Amino acid sequence: MAHLSKLNHTTDALDSIKSDAIAIGLFEDGTLTSRGKSVDKTLNGQISVAYKRNDIKGKEGEMEIFYSDQSPVIVIGLGKSKDFNNESIRKVGGSLAKKAITKKYTHIACENFGGKGTADFGQALAEGLILGSYQFNDYLTKKKDELFELKKVTVSGGSHVGLSKGAEIAKSVCFARDLGNHPGNVSTPSRLANDAKKIGRKGKMKVSVFDREKFTEIGMGGLAGVAAGTDEPPKFILMEYWGTKKSVKPKVLVGKGLTFDSGGISIKPASKMDEMKFDMCGSAVVLGCMHAIAALKPKINVVAAISSTENMSGSKAYKPGDILTAYNGKTIEVLNTDAEGRLILADALSYVSKHYDPAFIFDFATLTGAVIIALGHIATGIMGTDEKLIEKVKKSSARTGEKVWEFPLWEEYCEQVQSRIADVKNMGSPGQAGTIAGGAFLKEFVREGIPWCHFDIAGTAWDDIAGTAWDDKEKPYGPKAGATGNVIRLVLDAIGL
Ligand code: BES
Ligand code: MG
Ligand code: ZN
C-alpha cells in the first residue's frame, strides 16, 4: 500500500509554502487564478510570456515546469473554463500526483485551481491527488531503494471540508485496490473477514462471519456447492452499520468475494487465469464503501453481505449437472461450474432479502466475460428492477465520472435461465446475452418488491498490464495496472455520503 497520506489545507500564499514544487493552473484563454498570478510575478512573468509565444496553451492535460531560484513551478493546463468541472479537477489532481512521483518530489504545494471554494470541488481535488498517487509495490523487495512515494500535498485555498471528505473516500478506494491487487494466497476469504472486523471496530458496526459449517447448516447451498472444491476456509460476511434510527430502512450492499476463480471442473484456459485473483473485486467495492462509512460516520443505515470462497476442482468439488438449493429454497441446475459467482450471490441476496427490510439492494460482481465484449473496459454493466433506483445510479455515475450502461432485464431473457429439471439453471442460452443472463439469474433471489440494481464490474474492476481499462490519458487518477476500485465513489454518492 502506497499513496499520499498527508493532505493539508492552508490559506497561506502558495509561494510562501516550503515544498519541493508548487503547482498552478492555466486556462486555455490565458487566465491564471489569483494565486497563479502572484506566482507568475515571482517568475518575472515567464508563464504569461510562454502563453503569448504559444509555448504553453492551457490545454487540458498539458503540463510544463518553470524554474527560478525558488521551488520549481508546475503549470497545468485546465482547458476551457466553461467546461471545467469536478471530473476535470480529479484529472488535474491525478496528473499532478503522477508528475510529482516521476520528478521525485516528496512534498508539493498547489492552489485549488480556480475552484470557487465549494466542497465537492475540494473533494474531487483530494480524490484525484490521492488516487493518482497510488502505487502497489508491496512485493518488490529487490527494488525497494528505487521506489519513490509522494508523501505530502499542501493545498492553498478552497474547501477544507471537501478536501478531508475526498481524502477519506480516496483512501477507501486505495484500500479496495490493495485488496484486489494482493494475490489469491493473501487476499483469502479469512483475510476479507478479518478486514471486515477491523472496519467494523472502527465504525462501530456489528460484524458476523459464518464459516463453512454454519452457512451449510442454514441452507446456503450455492456458497456451499462452490466452496466444496477448496480447502481454503470459505466465509459469509455480514456487516451492519446503524448510523440513524433503526426504523430507517437500510441500504444493502452485496459483493462477490471469489478470491480465486479457476473455473472449477469446467476449468478455464491457463492464459490469464492469474487475473482471476481479481474475482473478489465485488467484495472489495463493498469493503471499500464500509471503510469510508467507518471514517465518515454518515447518518444512514447500511448492511453489507459478502460471500467469499475460492472456486477449485478438488475431489469434493461440485460438478456440472449437480443441483444445488439456495438459501431462499430455489433449486439450481449447475450447467457450468465457472458460472459460480451467481451461485454464491444467490445465497447472499436471499439472506439479506429475508432478514432485512432494505431500502434497496446493490450487488457488485465480476460476473461475466460477456460484459467486456459488450462494453469493453469503459463502463460497468448495470441492470435492475426499479427504474427510479437505476436513475439514481445513473445520476451518481455522472457526478463521479464512473461510467455505467444499463442492460434490459426483459421477461424473454429471464425465461432463458429457467431449467427443465430445477427452478433455474446457472447459464442462459449459449453464446447469447451472457451478462443479462447473469442478472436474470440473480433476480430470482431478490425478494419481490425490493428495488435492486446489479453491477457487473468484470470490465472495470481492474486494468490489465497493457493499460486498456483506464488509459492513462483518459483517467490520470487511475492506476497504471491492477485493481481500480471503480464504482466505490459512485456508490458512496448514491447512498448519500
Ligand atoms: N469471474 C468470471 C467472469 C470474468 C471473466 C470476469 C473474465 C473477468 C474476466 C465468472 O465467474 C465466469 O467465469 N463467468 C463465465 C460465465 C459463463 C460460464 C456462463 C464467463 O463469463 O465465461
Ligand atoms: Mg467463473
Ligand atoms: Zn468468477
Short mmCIF file of C-alpha atoms and ligand atoms in Angstrom, two decimals:
data_model
loop_
_atom_site.label_atom_id
_atom_site.label_comp_id
_atom_site.label_asym_id
_atom_site.label_seq_id
_atom_site.Cartn_x
_atom_site.Cartn_y
_atom_site.Cartn_z
CA MET A 1 0.00 0.00 0.00
CA ALA A 2 1.41 3.34 -1.01
CA HIS A 3 -0.48 6.52 -1.51
CA LEU A 4 -0.36 10.13 -0.49
CA SER A 5 -1.21 10.17 3.20
CA LYS A 6 -0.80 13.81 4.19
CA LEU A 7 -3.14 16.27 2.52
CA ASN A 8 -3.01 19.62 4.30
CA HIS A 9 -5.09 22.71 3.77
CA THR A 10 -3.85 26.26 4.23
CA THR A 11 -4.86 29.81 3.43
CA ASP A 12 -1.20 30.86 3.11
CA ALA A 13 0.07 32.18 -0.21
CA LEU A 14 1.41 29.42 -2.45
CA ASP A 15 4.92 30.81 -2.81
CA SER A 16 5.30 31.09 0.96
CA ILE A 17 4.91 27.31 1.43
CA LYS A 18 8.17 25.39 1.76
CA SER A 19 7.89 22.47 -0.67
CA ASP A 20 9.72 20.66 -3.49
CA ALA A 21 7.47 22.23 -6.14
CA ILE A 22 4.35 24.33 -6.44
CA ALA A 23 1.54 23.83 -8.94
CA ILE A 24 -0.87 26.26 -10.56
CA GLY A 25 -3.38 26.07 -13.40
CA LEU A 26 -3.73 27.89 -16.69
CA PHE A 27 -6.97 28.07 -18.68
CA GLU A 28 -6.98 27.97 -22.47
CA ASP A 29 -7.87 31.66 -22.68
CA GLY A 30 -4.66 32.51 -20.79
CA THR A 31 -6.32 33.12 -17.42
CA LEU A 32 -4.31 32.36 -14.32
CA THR A 33 -6.06 32.29 -10.94
CA SER A 34 -5.13 34.95 -8.36
CA ARG A 35 -2.66 32.57 -6.76
CA GLY A 36 -1.24 31.81 -10.19
CA LYS A 37 -0.81 35.48 -10.98
CA SER A 38 1.40 36.13 -7.98
CA VAL A 39 3.47 33.04 -8.77
CA ASP A 40 3.89 34.32 -12.34
CA LYS A 41 5.18 37.60 -10.87
CA THR A 42 7.88 35.80 -8.87
CA LEU A 43 8.87 34.09 -12.13
CA ASN A 44 9.20 37.53 -13.77
CA GLY A 45 6.18 36.86 -15.95
CA GLN A 46 7.67 33.74 -17.60
CA ILE A 47 4.29 31.99 -17.73
CA SER A 48 2.45 34.84 -19.45
CA VAL A 49 5.31 35.22 -21.91
CA ALA A 50 5.26 31.48 -22.69
CA TYR A 51 1.49 31.70 -23.25
CA LYS A 52 1.87 34.73 -25.55
CA ARG A 53 4.54 32.88 -27.54
CA ASN A 54 2.18 29.90 -27.84
CA ASP A 55 4.69 27.70 -26.00
CA ILE A 56 2.05 26.74 -23.47
CA LYS A 57 -1.62 26.71 -24.43
CA GLY A 58 -3.53 25.79 -21.29
CA LYS A 59 -5.00 22.70 -22.97
CA GLU A 60 -6.43 20.03 -20.66
CA GLY A 61 -3.72 17.58 -19.59
CA GLU A 62 -0.82 19.85 -20.62
CA MET A 63 1.99 20.20 -18.06
CA GLU A 64 5.13 22.38 -18.12
CA ILE A 65 7.67 23.13 -15.41
CA PHE A 66 9.14 26.61 -14.94
CA TYR A 67 12.30 27.20 -12.94
CA SER A 68 13.68 30.08 -10.89
CA ASP A 69 15.97 30.12 -7.87
CA GLN A 70 12.93 29.15 -5.79
CA SER A 71 10.75 25.98 -5.97
CA PRO A 72 10.01 24.70 -9.49
CA VAL A 73 6.54 25.72 -10.71
CA ILE A 74 4.35 23.10 -12.41
CA VAL A 75 1.81 24.74 -14.70
CA ILE A 76 -1.15 22.53 -15.57
CA GLY A 77 -3.47 23.14 -18.50
CA LEU A 78 -7.10 23.37 -17.35
CA GLY A 79 -8.77 23.60 -20.78
CA LYS A 80 -11.79 25.84 -21.38
CA SER A 81 -13.10 27.42 -18.19
CA LYS A 82 -16.72 26.79 -19.24
CA ASP A 83 -16.05 23.03 -19.47
CA PHE A 84 -14.11 22.87 -16.21
CA ASN A 85 -15.92 20.57 -13.75
CA ASN A 86 -15.34 18.11 -10.92
CA GLU A 87 -14.06 15.42 -13.26
CA SER A 88 -11.55 17.90 -14.73
CA ILE A 89 -10.19 18.69 -11.29
CA ARG A 90 -9.95 14.99 -10.44
CA LYS A 91 -7.85 14.54 -13.57
CA VAL A 92 -5.69 17.55 -12.67
CA GLY A 93 -5.06 16.09 -9.20
CA GLY A 94 -4.20 12.68 -10.68
CA SER A 95 -1.80 14.06 -13.29
CA LEU A 96 -0.12 16.24 -10.72
CA ALA A 97 0.45 13.38 -8.29
CA LYS A 98 1.91 11.21 -11.06
CA LYS A 99 4.19 14.02 -12.21
CA ALA A 100 5.41 14.60 -8.65
CA ILE A 101 6.30 10.90 -8.36
CA THR A 102 8.28 10.81 -11.64
CA LYS A 103 10.08 14.02 -10.62
CA LYS A 104 10.73 12.60 -7.14
CA TYR A 105 9.08 15.49 -5.33
CA THR A 106 8.18 14.41 -1.77
CA HIS A 107 6.08 17.44 -0.88
CA ILE A 108 4.25 19.67 -3.33
CA ALA A 109 2.00 22.66 -2.79
CA CYS A 110 -0.84 23.53 -5.13
CA GLU A 111 -3.64 26.01 -5.43
CA ASN A 112 -7.27 24.91 -5.62
CA PHE A 113 -7.28 25.58 -9.37
CA GLY A 114 -9.98 28.18 -9.58
CA GLY A 115 -12.50 26.14 -7.59
CA LYS A 116 -14.92 28.54 -6.01
CA GLY A 117 -14.37 27.04 -2.60
CA THR A 118 -17.22 24.57 -3.00
CA ALA A 119 -16.94 21.34 -1.02
CA ASP A 120 -17.46 18.99 -3.96
CA PHE A 121 -14.67 20.70 -5.88
CA GLY A 122 -12.28 20.22 -2.95
CA GLN A 123 -13.47 16.63 -2.65
CA ALA A 124 -12.69 15.95 -6.32
CA LEU A 125 -9.23 17.51 -5.99
CA ALA A 126 -8.40 15.33 -2.98
CA GLU A 127 -9.70 12.25 -4.80
CA GLY A 128 -7.56 12.99 -7.85
CA LEU A 129 -4.39 13.62 -5.84
CA ILE A 130 -4.65 10.53 -3.65
CA LEU A 131 -5.93 8.13 -6.33
CA GLY A 132 -3.26 9.35 -8.76
CA SER A 133 -0.53 8.79 -6.16
CA TYR A 134 -1.50 5.13 -5.61
CA GLN A 135 1.17 2.50 -6.20
CA PHE A 136 1.20 -1.20 -5.36
CA ASN A 137 4.79 -2.15 -4.58
CA ASP A 138 4.33 -4.42 -1.59
CA TYR A 139 6.19 -7.37 -3.10
CA LEU A 140 9.11 -5.59 -4.79
CA THR A 141 11.74 -6.37 -2.16
CA LYS A 142 14.76 -6.15 -4.50
CA LYS A 143 13.79 -2.77 -5.94
CA LYS A 144 12.99 -1.21 -2.58
CA ASP A 145 15.63 1.51 -2.86
CA GLU A 146 14.37 2.67 -6.26
CA LEU A 147 10.78 3.10 -5.11
CA PHE A 148 9.54 6.60 -4.52
CA GLU A 149 6.38 7.98 -2.91
CA LEU A 150 4.68 11.35 -2.83
CA LYS A 151 4.25 11.97 0.90
CA LYS A 152 2.59 15.31 1.29
CA VAL A 153 0.49 17.86 -0.61
CA THR A 154 -0.47 21.24 0.78
CA VAL A 155 -3.48 22.85 -0.87
CA SER A 156 -3.73 26.61 -0.68
CA GLY A 157 -7.33 27.90 -0.63
CA GLY A 158 -10.60 26.11 -1.41
CA SER A 159 -12.75 23.99 0.88
CA HIS A 160 -11.20 22.30 3.86
CA VAL A 161 -14.31 20.17 4.43
CA GLY A 162 -14.39 18.93 0.84
CA LEU A 163 -10.70 18.07 0.91
CA SER A 164 -10.91 15.92 4.01
CA LYS A 165 -14.04 14.12 2.80
CA GLY A 166 -12.41 13.42 -0.57
CA ALA A 167 -9.29 12.18 1.21
CA GLU A 168 -11.26 9.64 3.27
CA ILE A 169 -13.11 8.40 0.20
CA ALA A 170 -9.94 8.11 -1.88
CA LYS A 171 -8.12 6.28 0.92
CA SER A 172 -11.01 3.80 0.98
CA VAL A 173 -10.68 3.29 -2.78
CA CYS A 174 -6.92 2.67 -2.31
CA PHE A 175 -7.73 0.16 0.43
CA ALA A 176 -10.04 -1.67 -2.00
CA ARG A 177 -7.37 -1.56 -4.75
CA ASP A 178 -4.95 -3.21 -2.33
CA LEU A 179 -7.42 -5.99 -1.54
CA GLY A 180 -7.74 -6.67 -5.26
CA ASN A 181 -4.02 -6.46 -6.01
CA HIS A 182 -2.88 -8.81 -3.26
CA PRO A 183 -2.65 -12.31 -4.68
CA GLY A 184 -5.12 -15.10 -4.02
CA ASN A 185 -2.87 -16.62 -1.36
CA VAL A 186 -3.01 -13.38 0.65
CA SER A 187 -6.47 -11.90 -0.09
CA THR A 188 -8.22 -15.06 1.15
CA PRO A 189 -11.79 -15.26 2.47
CA SER A 190 -10.32 -15.20 6.02
CA ARG A 191 -8.40 -12.04 5.22
CA LEU A 192 -11.58 -10.37 3.89
CA ALA A 193 -13.39 -11.42 7.07
CA ASN A 194 -10.61 -10.00 9.28
CA ASP A 195 -10.60 -6.74 7.36
CA ALA A 196 -14.39 -6.54 7.76
CA LYS A 197 -13.94 -6.95 11.52
CA LYS A 198 -11.29 -4.22 11.64
CA ILE A 199 -13.53 -1.83 9.72
CA GLY A 200 -16.41 -2.81 11.99
CA ARG A 201 -14.45 -1.92 15.13
CA LYS A 202 -13.57 1.50 13.73
CA GLY A 203 -17.11 2.25 12.53
CA LYS A 204 -19.00 0.70 15.48
CA MET A 205 -20.57 -1.87 13.17
CA LYS A 206 -21.84 -5.30 14.02
CA VAL A 207 -19.85 -7.87 12.05
CA SER A 208 -20.75 -11.57 11.86
CA VAL A 209 -18.80 -14.22 9.99
CA PHE A 210 -20.30 -17.62 9.15
CA ASP A 211 -17.85 -20.41 8.40
CA ARG A 212 -18.48 -23.43 6.15
CA GLU A 213 -20.27 -25.46 8.81
CA LYS A 214 -22.61 -22.64 9.80
CA PHE A 215 -23.62 -21.44 6.34
CA THR A 216 -24.09 -25.02 5.11
CA GLU A 217 -26.31 -25.77 8.09
CA ILE A 218 -28.56 -22.75 7.49
CA GLY A 219 -29.07 -23.72 3.85
CA MET A 220 -26.68 -21.64 1.76
CA GLY A 221 -26.38 -24.37 -0.85
CA GLY A 222 -24.92 -22.11 -3.56
CA LEU A 223 -21.95 -21.00 -1.49
CA ALA A 224 -21.50 -24.48 -0.01
CA GLY A 225 -21.56 -26.00 -3.50
CA VAL A 226 -18.94 -23.66 -4.95
CA ALA A 227 -16.75 -23.93 -1.83
CA ALA A 228 -16.81 -27.75 -1.84
CA GLY A 229 -13.72 -27.99 -4.04
CA THR A 230 -11.37 -25.93 -1.88
CA ASP A 231 -9.68 -26.42 1.49
CA GLU A 232 -9.20 -22.66 1.89
CA PRO A 233 -11.84 -21.80 4.52
CA PRO A 234 -14.81 -20.01 2.85
CA LYS A 235 -16.71 -17.25 4.69
CA PHE A 236 -20.05 -15.49 4.61
CA ILE A 237 -19.53 -11.99 6.00
CA LEU A 238 -22.26 -9.69 7.31
CA MET A 239 -21.79 -6.09 8.44
CA GLU A 240 -24.42 -3.78 9.92
CA TYR A 241 -23.96 -0.04 10.31
CA TRP A 242 -26.77 1.78 12.09
CA GLY A 243 -26.00 5.50 11.72
CA THR A 244 -29.56 6.67 12.24
CA LYS A 245 -32.88 5.44 13.73
CA LYS A 246 -33.36 1.67 13.29
CA SER A 247 -36.75 2.38 11.71
CA VAL A 248 -35.00 3.85 8.66
CA LYS A 249 -34.63 1.11 6.04
CA PRO A 250 -31.00 0.09 5.46
CA LYS A 251 -29.29 0.37 2.12
CA VAL A 252 -27.83 -3.04 1.35
CA LEU A 253 -24.55 -3.78 -0.44
CA VAL A 254 -23.76 -7.32 -1.59
CA GLY A 255 -20.40 -8.43 -3.01
CA LYS A 256 -18.88 -11.39 -4.85
CA GLY A 257 -15.74 -12.33 -2.93
CA LEU A 258 -14.39 -15.12 -5.16
CA THR A 259 -10.74 -14.98 -4.10
CA PHE A 260 -9.60 -17.20 -6.97
CA ASP A 261 -11.70 -18.50 -9.86
CA SER A 262 -10.10 -21.45 -11.65
CA GLY A 263 -13.48 -22.23 -13.22
CA GLY A 264 -13.72 -25.41 -11.13
CA ILE A 265 -14.38 -28.65 -13.04
CA SER A 266 -15.40 -26.51 -16.07
CA ILE A 267 -11.82 -25.26 -15.86
CA LYS A 268 -10.67 -22.01 -17.50
CA PRO A 269 -7.83 -21.87 -20.05
CA ALA A 270 -4.39 -21.22 -18.49
CA SER A 271 -3.83 -17.92 -20.28
CA LYS A 272 -4.71 -15.01 -17.99
CA MET A 273 -6.03 -17.36 -15.30
CA ASP A 274 -3.83 -15.42 -12.87
CA GLU A 275 -6.19 -12.46 -13.34
CA MET A 276 -8.88 -14.44 -11.55
CA LYS A 277 -7.34 -13.29 -8.25
CA PHE A 278 -9.36 -10.14 -9.05
CA ASP A 279 -12.61 -12.11 -8.90
CA MET A 280 -13.19 -10.76 -5.39
CA CYS A 281 -13.35 -7.14 -6.57
CA GLY A 282 -17.10 -7.02 -5.92
CA SER A 283 -16.40 -7.67 -2.26
CA ALA A 284 -13.64 -5.04 -2.37
CA VAL A 285 -16.25 -2.49 -3.54
CA VAL A 286 -18.40 -3.40 -0.54
CA LEU A 287 -15.49 -3.28 1.94
CA GLY A 288 -14.21 -0.04 0.37
CA CYS A 289 -17.64 1.56 0.92
CA MET A 290 -17.80 0.30 4.52
CA HIS A 291 -14.24 1.61 5.08
CA ALA A 292 -15.38 5.10 4.02
CA ILE A 293 -18.54 4.81 6.13
CA ALA A 294 -16.45 3.86 9.17
CA ALA A 295 -14.39 7.02 8.71
CA LEU A 296 -17.15 9.49 7.81
CA LYS A 297 -19.94 8.07 10.00
CA PRO A 298 -22.88 9.29 7.90
CA LYS A 299 -26.41 9.33 9.36
CA ILE A 300 -27.69 6.41 7.30
CA ASN A 301 -28.18 2.68 7.82
CA VAL A 302 -26.17 0.25 5.73
CA VAL A 303 -25.99 -3.55 5.68
CA ALA A 304 -23.23 -5.35 3.78
CA ALA A 305 -23.06 -9.04 2.83
CA ILE A 306 -20.17 -10.84 1.18
CA SER A 307 -19.99 -14.45 0.02
CA SER A 308 -16.38 -15.48 -0.18
CA THR A 309 -14.61 -18.63 -1.37
CA GLU A 310 -12.25 -19.98 -4.00
CA ASN A 311 -13.62 -21.93 -6.98
CA MET A 312 -11.40 -25.01 -7.35
CA SER A 313 -11.58 -28.51 -8.70
CA GLY A 314 -10.69 -30.72 -5.73
CA SER A 315 -12.08 -34.23 -5.37
CA LYS A 316 -15.06 -32.93 -3.43
CA ALA A 317 -15.78 -30.19 -5.98
CA TYR A 318 -19.29 -29.62 -7.30
CA LYS A 319 -19.87 -30.82 -10.82
CA PRO A 320 -21.75 -29.83 -13.98
CA GLY A 321 -25.19 -31.38 -13.68
CA ASP A 322 -25.35 -31.04 -9.89
CA ILE A 323 -28.44 -29.44 -8.41
CA LEU A 324 -27.98 -27.02 -5.50
CA THR A 325 -30.60 -25.46 -3.23
CA ALA A 326 -30.13 -21.79 -2.41
CA TYR A 327 -30.99 -20.05 0.86
CA ASN A 328 -34.44 -19.00 -0.42
CA GLY A 329 -35.27 -22.62 -1.25
CA LYS A 330 -34.96 -22.35 -5.04
CA THR A 331 -33.17 -25.21 -6.79
CA ILE A 332 -30.39 -24.51 -9.27
CA GLU A 333 -29.15 -26.77 -12.04
CA VAL A 334 -25.40 -26.26 -12.46
CA LEU A 335 -24.54 -26.39 -16.14
CA ASN A 336 -21.11 -24.83 -15.82
CA THR A 337 -19.08 -24.66 -12.62
CA ASP A 338 -17.42 -21.50 -13.95
CA ALA A 339 -20.69 -19.59 -13.59
CA GLU A 340 -20.07 -19.69 -9.84
CA GLY A 341 -20.40 -16.00 -8.94
CA ARG A 342 -24.17 -16.06 -9.35
CA LEU A 343 -24.39 -19.17 -7.14
CA ILE A 344 -22.65 -17.59 -4.17
CA LEU A 345 -24.54 -14.31 -4.69
CA ALA A 346 -27.86 -16.20 -4.77
CA ASP A 347 -27.43 -17.03 -1.07
CA ALA A 348 -26.27 -13.53 -0.10
CA LEU A 349 -29.20 -11.88 -1.93
CA SER A 350 -31.67 -14.36 -0.41
CA TYR A 351 -30.23 -13.82 3.05
CA VAL A 352 -30.49 -10.02 3.05
CA SER A 353 -33.95 -10.24 1.42
CA LYS A 354 -35.18 -12.44 4.26
CA HIS A 355 -33.55 -10.83 7.29
CA TYR A 356 -33.77 -7.11 6.47
CA ASP A 357 -36.19 -4.63 5.02
CA PRO A 358 -33.82 -2.99 2.51
CA ALA A 359 -34.46 0.47 1.06
CA PHE A 360 -32.65 -1.05 -1.91
CA ILE A 361 -30.00 -3.64 -2.73
CA PHE A 362 -26.89 -3.10 -4.84
CA ASP A 363 -24.78 -6.09 -5.77
CA PHE A 364 -21.27 -5.96 -7.23
CA ALA A 365 -19.64 -8.79 -9.11
CA THR A 366 -17.00 -9.58 -11.71
CA LEU A 367 -19.74 -11.79 -13.09
CA THR A 368 -19.32 -12.26 -16.84
CA GLY A 369 -16.64 -12.11 -19.50
CA ALA A 370 -19.51 -11.10 -21.80
CA VAL A 371 -19.74 -7.63 -20.27
CA ILE A 372 -16.22 -6.95 -21.59
CA ILE A 373 -17.38 -7.94 -25.09
CA ALA A 374 -20.35 -5.57 -24.78
CA LEU A 375 -18.83 -2.53 -23.05
CA GLY A 376 -15.07 -3.08 -23.09
CA HIS A 377 -13.26 -1.66 -20.10
CA ILE A 378 -15.04 1.67 -20.22
CA ALA A 379 -18.36 1.16 -18.44
CA THR A 380 -19.85 -1.07 -15.76
CA GLY A 381 -22.93 -3.01 -16.90
CA ILE A 382 -25.97 -2.37 -14.71
CA MET A 383 -29.49 -3.77 -14.64
CA GLY A 384 -32.32 -3.98 -12.18
CA THR A 385 -35.97 -3.97 -11.37
CA ASP A 386 -36.67 -0.41 -10.32
CA GLU A 387 -36.49 2.48 -12.74
CA LYS A 388 -36.08 5.11 -10.02
CA LEU A 389 -33.14 3.27 -8.50
CA ILE A 390 -31.47 2.88 -11.90
CA GLU A 391 -31.94 6.63 -12.46
CA LYS A 392 -30.30 7.32 -9.11
CA VAL A 393 -27.34 5.16 -10.10
CA LYS A 394 -27.01 6.96 -13.44
CA LYS A 395 -27.04 10.36 -11.69
CA SER A 396 -24.31 9.29 -9.28
CA SER A 397 -22.39 7.92 -12.24
CA ALA A 398 -22.50 11.33 -13.94
CA ARG A 399 -21.39 13.08 -10.75
CA THR A 400 -18.46 10.77 -10.07
CA GLY A 401 -17.24 10.08 -13.61
CA GLU A 402 -17.62 6.31 -13.14
CA LYS A 403 -19.46 5.19 -16.25
CA VAL A 404 -22.38 2.74 -16.23
CA TRP A 405 -24.58 1.39 -19.02
CA GLU A 406 -27.94 -0.25 -18.49
CA PHE A 407 -28.91 -3.63 -19.95
CA PRO A 408 -32.58 -4.66 -20.36
CA LEU A 409 -33.85 -7.33 -17.98
CA TRP A 410 -36.84 -8.25 -20.12
CA GLU A 411 -39.03 -11.26 -19.49
CA GLU A 412 -37.69 -13.04 -22.61
CA TYR A 413 -34.20 -13.01 -21.08
CA CYS A 414 -35.48 -14.15 -17.71
CA GLU A 415 -37.01 -17.20 -19.39
CA GLN A 416 -33.56 -18.20 -20.64
CA VAL A 417 -32.38 -19.10 -17.12
CA GLN A 418 -35.37 -21.36 -16.38
CA SER A 419 -34.39 -25.03 -16.12
CA ARG A 420 -36.31 -28.10 -17.19
CA ILE A 421 -35.38 -30.13 -14.13
CA ALA A 422 -34.81 -27.45 -11.47
CA ASP A 423 -36.21 -23.97 -10.75
CA VAL A 424 -33.36 -22.21 -12.56
CA LYS A 425 -30.06 -23.00 -14.30
CA ASN A 426 -26.83 -21.12 -13.92
CA MET A 427 -26.45 -20.30 -17.63
CA GLY A 428 -28.65 -18.63 -20.19
CA SER A 429 -28.81 -19.58 -23.88
CA PRO A 430 -25.27 -20.44 -25.02
CA GLY A 431 -23.41 -17.67 -26.81
CA GLN A 432 -26.07 -15.02 -26.22
CA ALA A 433 -26.66 -12.11 -23.87
CA GLY A 434 -24.41 -13.62 -21.20
CA THR A 435 -24.36 -10.55 -19.00
CA ILE A 436 -28.15 -10.25 -18.95
CA ALA A 437 -28.44 -13.98 -18.18
CA GLY A 438 -26.31 -13.30 -15.07
CA GLY A 439 -28.65 -10.53 -13.99
CA ALA A 440 -31.77 -12.57 -14.82
CA PHE A 441 -30.45 -15.38 -12.61
CA LEU A 442 -29.72 -13.06 -9.67
CA LYS A 443 -33.20 -11.52 -9.91
CA GLU A 444 -34.62 -14.89 -8.77
CA PHE A 445 -33.02 -14.39 -5.37
CA VAL A 446 -34.05 -10.81 -4.63
CA ARG A 447 -37.36 -10.68 -2.76
CA GLU A 448 -40.06 -9.13 -4.95
CA GLY A 449 -40.71 -5.50 -4.15
CA ILE A 450 -37.15 -4.65 -3.10
CA PRO A 451 -35.58 -2.16 -5.53
CA TRP A 452 -32.37 -3.78 -6.75
CA CYS A 453 -29.50 -2.95 -9.06
CA HIS A 454 -26.81 -5.39 -10.19
CA PHE A 455 -23.37 -4.04 -11.18
CA ASP A 456 -21.31 -6.32 -13.47
CA ILE A 457 -17.83 -4.90 -12.90
CA ALA A 458 -15.87 -7.59 -14.80
CA GLY A 459 -14.63 -5.00 -17.31
CA THR A 460 -13.92 -2.13 -14.95
CA ALA A 461 -12.59 -3.71 -11.75
CA TRP A 462 -9.02 -3.98 -12.95
CA ASP A 463 -6.75 -2.85 -15.69
CA ASP A 464 -4.56 -5.40 -17.40
CA ILE A 465 -0.88 -4.74 -17.90
CA ALA A 466 -1.40 -3.27 -21.36
CA GLY A 467 -3.35 -0.49 -19.68
CA THR A 468 -6.58 -0.83 -21.61
CA ALA A 469 -9.11 -0.28 -18.85
CA TRP A 470 -8.11 3.09 -17.54
CA ASP A 471 -5.99 4.58 -20.22
CA ASP A 472 -3.51 6.96 -18.57
CA LYS A 473 -4.60 9.85 -20.67
CA GLU A 474 -8.29 9.41 -20.07
CA LYS A 475 -8.10 8.61 -16.35
CA PRO A 476 -4.99 10.17 -14.88
CA TYR A 477 -6.19 9.23 -11.41
CA GLY A 478 -6.45 5.54 -12.35
CA PRO A 479 -3.72 3.02 -11.63
CA LYS A 480 -1.18 2.06 -14.33
CA ALA A 481 -2.31 -1.55 -13.92
CA GLY A 482 -4.20 -3.65 -11.41
CA ALA A 483 -7.35 -3.10 -9.36
CA THR A 484 -9.15 0.20 -9.95
CA GLY A 485 -11.59 0.38 -7.02
CA ASN A 486 -14.13 1.52 -9.60
CA VAL A 487 -17.75 2.30 -8.56
CA ILE A 488 -16.94 2.88 -4.88
CA ARG A 489 -17.20 6.65 -5.36
CA LEU A 490 -20.42 6.19 -7.35
CA VAL A 491 -21.96 4.00 -4.63
CA LEU A 492 -20.99 6.36 -1.81
CA ASP A 493 -22.64 9.18 -3.72
CA ALA A 494 -25.78 7.10 -4.33
CA ILE A 495 -26.18 6.05 -0.69
CA GLY A 496 -25.94 9.66 0.39
CA LEU A 497 -22.40 10.40 1.58
N1 BES B 1 -15.19 -14.47 -12.93
C1 BES B 1 -15.73 -14.87 -14.16
C2 BES B 1 -16.08 -13.71 -15.07
C3 BES B 1 -14.91 -12.97 -15.68
C4 BES B 1 -14.28 -13.44 -16.82
C5 BES B 1 -14.51 -11.78 -15.15
C6 BES B 1 -13.24 -12.74 -17.37
C7 BES B 1 -13.48 -11.06 -15.72
C8 BES B 1 -12.83 -11.54 -16.83
C9 BES B 1 -17.02 -15.67 -13.93
O1 BES B 1 -17.04 -16.44 -12.81
C10 BES B 1 -17.18 -16.57 -15.09
O2 BES B 1 -16.34 -17.42 -15.26
N2 BES B 1 -18.22 -16.38 -15.87
C11 BES B 1 -18.46 -17.19 -17.03
C12 BES B 1 -19.94 -17.47 -17.11
C13 BES B 1 -20.34 -18.46 -18.15
C14 BES B 1 -19.74 -19.83 -17.85
C15 BES B 1 -21.84 -18.54 -18.21
C16 BES B 1 -17.98 -16.43 -18.26
O3 BES B 1 -18.12 -15.21 -18.31
O4 BES B 1 -17.40 -17.06 -19.13
MG MG B 2 -16.20 -18.32 -13.11
ZN ZN B 3 -15.89 -15.79 -11.22
#
